[in-house]
Amino acid sequence: MVSVILPAAGRGKRMQAGVNKVFLGLLGKPILYHTLKAFASVPEVGELIVVTGQDEVAALRRSLHHVPGLPQVKVVTGGSERQYSVWNGLKASSEQADVVLVHDAARPLVSRETIEAVIASAREFGAAIAAVPEKNTVKMVEDGIVTATPERAKLWAVQTPQGFQRSLLVAANEKAEADGFLGTDDASLVERYGAKVHVVMDSYQNIKITTPEDLIVAEAFLRQRKSTKEALLDAAAKVHDFLHNRKD
Ligand code: CTP
Ligand code: MG
């Protein structure tokens, strides 16, 4: 069984909407709704754990009752840093889960293919992250001066989900906590613990909604998906009509 931790306890400062951005709408539904639905479409996922602000827990629990088709959902309180939010979620996860995925609630465009590929890789190797090859040239800069230009072909932009054998992620978080280490993603804790992290090719569509323009891009991707789905349904209906109207 796979347990999914969805950190959603940020304040969305860069979005400047005055509310937690995961509750903002995309084509009429909250960002968090789209994210939950993406994971609910994967049969292996047995548990969803949403980590959110203390003042949002009760209202979120109530509203999740009205969302059909979700596996078991737990709502827990987050911390002041994303890493602490994830650790709270992990402590609440079922020990029945062999694999745990961590996924930013603010990435509603994650595909079923990516989720399944990260689960398979985490199960086989212990740790796996979704990422895309870096498109830009990236430079190291100190005090406004370039100090190095890492070879672009070796650079990957890391996204989520990140998947781990549950026991490995627990051990890596315990070590980070004991050492007072704060990483910028979950895999960095596991790397530090000494395990190898495998990379799964993701899609450039799996963006993290961070600033207001990301909402426009995300809606465009969602609309295109919807129309692709409608086009497929149309085509299927035509084949159906054709087969049923045959005179032979
Ligand atoms: N997150 C969390 N707990 C925190 C900080 C962030 O659970 N203490 C979550 C966010 O809700 C988000 C994900 O981690 O789904 C990625 O973080 P980010 O994009 O930085 O979101 P925010 O922290 O909300 O945004 P900002 O940094 O602009 O305030
Ligand atoms: Mg943040």
GROMACS .gro file of N, CA and C in nm, residues 160-222:
model
  189
  160THR      N    1   0.803   1.717  -0.766
  160THR     CA    2   0.750   1.609  -0.682
  160THR      C    3   0.644   1.539  -0.767
  161PRO      N    4   0.608   1.413  -0.738
  161PRO     CA    5   0.633   1.339  -0.615
  161PRO      C    6   0.777   1.290  -0.599
  162GLN      N    7   0.814   1.274  -0.470
  162GLN     CA    8   0.935   1.205  -0.433
  162GLN      C    9   0.889   1.085  -0.351
  163GLY      N   10   0.940   0.968  -0.386
  163GLY     CA   11   0.890   0.845  -0.322
  163GLY      C   12   1.001   0.770  -0.250
  164PHE      N   13   0.966   0.708  -0.138
  164PHE     CA   14   1.067   0.641  -0.055
  164PHE      C   15   1.005   0.519   0.011
  165GLN      N   16   1.091   0.419   0.039
  165GLN     CA   17   1.046   0.314   0.130
  165GLN      C   18   1.022   0.383   0.263
  166ARG      N   19   0.910   0.352   0.324
  166ARG     CA   20   0.869   0.428   0.444
  166ARG      C   21   0.978   0.429   0.551
  167SER      N   22   1.038   0.312   0.577
  167SER     CA   23   1.138   0.303   0.685
  167SER      C   24   1.259   0.392   0.656
  168LEU      N   25   1.297   0.403   0.528
  168LEU     CA   26   1.411   0.487   0.490
  168LEU      C   27   1.380   0.635   0.515
  169LEU      N   28   1.259   0.677   0.477
  169LEU     CA   29   1.223   0.819   0.496
  169LEU      C   30   1.212   0.853   0.645
  170VAL      N   31   1.162   0.758   0.724
  170VAL     CA   32   1.154   0.781   0.870
  170VAL      C   33   1.296   0.796   0.926
  171ALA      N   34   1.386   0.706   0.889
  171ALA     CA   35   1.524   0.711   0.941
  171ALA      C   36   1.593   0.841   0.899
  172ALA      N   37   1.573   0.883   0.774
  172ALA     CA   38   1.637   1.005   0.723
  172ALA      C   39   1.584   1.128   0.797
  173ASN      N   40   1.454   1.130   0.828
  173ASN     CA   41   1.396   1.243   0.901
  173ASN      C   42   1.443   1.245   1.046
  174GLU      N   43   1.457   1.126   1.105
  174GLU     CA   44   1.508   1.120   1.243
  174GLU      C   45   1.649   1.175   1.250
  175LYS      N   46   1.731   1.139   1.151
  175LYS     CA   47   1.870   1.187   1.151
  175LYS      C   48   1.875   1.339   1.130
  176ALA      N   49   1.791   1.388   1.035
  176ALA     CA   50   1.789   1.533   1.009
  176ALA      C   51   1.748   1.609   1.135
  177GLU      N   52   1.648   1.554   1.205
  177GLU     CA   53   1.600   1.619   1.327
  177GLU      C   54   1.709   1.620   1.435
  178ALA      N   55   1.776   1.506   1.451
  178ALA     CA   56   1.881   1.495   1.553
  178ALA      C   57   1.996   1.592   1.524
  179ASP      N   58   2.027   1.611   1.393
  179ASP     CA   59   2.140   1.697   1.354
  179ASP      C   60   2.100   1.843   1.333
  180GLY      N   61   1.970   1.872   1.343
  180GLY     CA   62   1.923   2.008   1.316
  180GLY      C   63   1.942   2.048   1.171
  181PHE      N   64   1.934   1.947   1.078
  181PHE     CA   65   1.954   1.975   0.935
  181PHE      C   66   1.821   2.011   0.868
  182LEU      N   67   1.823   2.117   0.789
  182LEU     CA   68   1.703   2.158   0.715
  182LEU      C   69   1.735   2.152   0.566
  183GLY      N   70   1.667   2.063   0.495
  183GLY     CA   71   1.693   2.047   0.350
  183GLY      C   72   1.590   2.121   0.268
  184THR      N   73   1.617   2.137   0.137
  184THR     CA   74   1.519   2.207   0.054
  184THR      C   75   1.424   2.109  -0.015
  185ASP      N   76   1.452   1.980  -0.008
  185ASP     CA   77   1.353   1.881  -0.052
  185ASP      C   78   1.369   1.755   0.034
  186ASP      N   79   1.280   1.658   0.014
  186ASP     CA   80   1.282   1.538   0.098
  186ASP      C   81   1.399   1.449   0.064
  187ALA      N   82   1.432   1.443  -0.066
  187ALA     CA   83   1.542   1.355  -0.109
  187ALA      C   84   1.674   1.397  -0.046
  188SER      N   85   1.693   1.528  -0.021
  188SER     CA   86   1.822   1.571   0.033
  188SER      C   87   1.847   1.510   0.171
  189LEU      N   88   1.741   1.481   0.245
  189LEU     CA   89   1.757   1.416   0.376
  189LEU      C   90   1.802   1.272   0.357
  190VAL      N   91   1.746   1.210   0.252
  190VAL     CA   92   1.777   1.069   0.225
  190VAL      C   93   1.919   1.056   0.167
  191GLU      N   94   1.959   1.153   0.083
  191GLU     CA   95   2.096   1.156   0.029
  191GLU      C   96   2.195   1.166   0.145
  192ARG      N   97   2.164   1.255   0.238
  192ARG     CA   98   2.248   1.279   0.354
  192ARG      C   99   2.257   1.155   0.443
  193TYR      N  100   2.151   1.079   0.444
  193TYR     CA  101   2.147   0.956   0.523
  193TYR      C  102   2.234   0.847   0.458
  194GLY      N  103   2.264   0.866   0.328
  194GLY     CA  104   2.357   0.774   0.260
  194GLY      C  105   2.292   0.683   0.157
  195ALA      N  106   2.165   0.706   0.125
  195ALA     CA  107   2.099   0.619   0.027
  195ALA      C  108   2.104   0.681  -0.113
  196LYS      N  109   2.097   0.596  -0.215
  196LYS     CA  110   2.097   0.643  -0.354
  196LYS      C  111   1.957   0.683  -0.396
  197VAL      N  112   1.944   0.797  -0.461
  197VAL     CA  113   1.814   0.848  -0.504
  197VAL      C  114   1.806   0.837  -0.657
  198HIS      N  115   1.708   0.765  -0.708
  198HIS     CA  116   1.691   0.748  -0.853
  198HIS      C  117   1.602   0.857  -0.911
  199VAL      N  118   1.628   0.892  -1.038
  199VAL     CA  119   1.554   1.001  -1.102
  199VAL      C  120   1.457   0.945  -1.205
  200VAL      N  121   1.333   0.991  -1.198
  200VAL     CA  122   1.228   0.951  -1.292
  200VAL      C  123   1.195   1.072  -1.379
  201MET      N  124   1.195   1.054  -1.510
  201MET     CA  125   1.164   1.166  -1.601
  201MET      C  126   1.019   1.208  -1.584
  202ASP      N  127   0.999   1.336  -1.555
  202ASP     CA  128   0.863   1.390  -1.536
  202ASP      C  129   0.825   1.475  -1.658
  203SER      N  130   0.709   1.539  -1.651
  203SER     CA  131   0.663   1.627  -1.758
  203SER      C  132   0.688   1.772  -1.715
  204TYR      N  133   0.715   1.860  -1.815
  204TYR     CA  134   0.730   2.002  -1.785
  204TYR      C  135   0.597   2.065  -1.742
  205GLN      N  136   0.487   1.991  -1.757
  205GLN     CA  137   0.357   2.046  -1.715
  205GLN      C  138   0.338   2.042  -1.563
  206ASN      N  139   0.417   1.961  -1.494
  206ASN     CA  140   0.395   1.941  -1.350
  206ASN      C  141   0.453   2.058  -1.269
  207ILE      N  142   0.402   2.177  -1.295
  207ILE     CA  143   0.458   2.298  -1.232
  207ILE      C  144   0.406   2.315  -1.089
  208LYS      N  145   0.485   2.385  -1.009
  208LYS     CA  146   0.440   2.422  -0.874
  208LYS      C  147   0.378   2.561  -0.884
  209ILE      N  148   0.256   2.574  -0.840
  209ILE     CA  149   0.188   2.704  -0.848
  209ILE      C  150   0.244   2.791  -0.737
  210THR      N  151   0.318   2.892  -0.778
  210THR     CA  152   0.393   2.973  -0.681
  210THR      C  153   0.356   3.121  -0.690
  211THR      N  154   0.353   3.176  -0.811
  211THR     CA  155   0.322   3.318  -0.831
  211THR      C  156   0.195   3.330  -0.917
  212PRO      N  157   0.130   3.448  -0.921
  212PRO     CA  158  -0.001   3.459  -0.988
  212PRO      C  159  -0.001   3.410  -1.134
  213GLU      N  160   0.108   3.432  -1.208
  213GLU     CA  161   0.107   3.390  -1.350
  213GLU      C  162   0.100   3.238  -1.364
  214ASP      N  163   0.144   3.165  -1.260
  214ASP     CA  164   0.137   3.018  -1.267
  214ASP      C  165  -0.009   2.970  -1.275
  215LEU      N  166  -0.102   3.049  -1.220
  215LEU     CA  167  -0.244   3.010  -1.228
  215LEU      C  168  -0.293   3.010  -1.372
  216ILE      N  169  -0.245   3.108  -1.450
  216ILE     CA  170  -0.287   3.119  -1.591
  216ILE      C  171  -0.232   2.999  -1.669
  217VAL      N  172  -0.105   2.968  -1.645
  217VAL     CA  173  -0.042   2.855  -1.715
  217VAL      C  174  -0.112   2.725  -1.678
  218ALA      N  175  -0.138   2.706  -1.549
  218ALA     CA  176  -0.201   2.581  -1.502
  218ALA      C  177  -0.341   2.566  -1.562
  219GLU      N  178  -0.417   2.675  -1.569
  219GLU     CA  179  -0.552   2.666  -1.628
  219GLU      C  180  -0.543   2.630  -1.775
  220ALA      N  181  -0.444   2.684  -1.844
  220ALA     CA  182  -0.427   2.653  -1.987
  220ALA      C  183  -0.399   2.503  -2.005
  221PHE      N  184  -0.312   2.447  -1.922
  221PHE     CA  185  -0.282   2.303  -1.930
  221PHE      C  186  -0.408   2.221  -1.900
  222LEU      N  187  -0.483   2.262  -1.797
  222LEU     CA  188  -0.603   2.186  -1.760
  222LEU      C  189  -0.708   2.190  -1.870
   0.00000   0.00000   0.00000
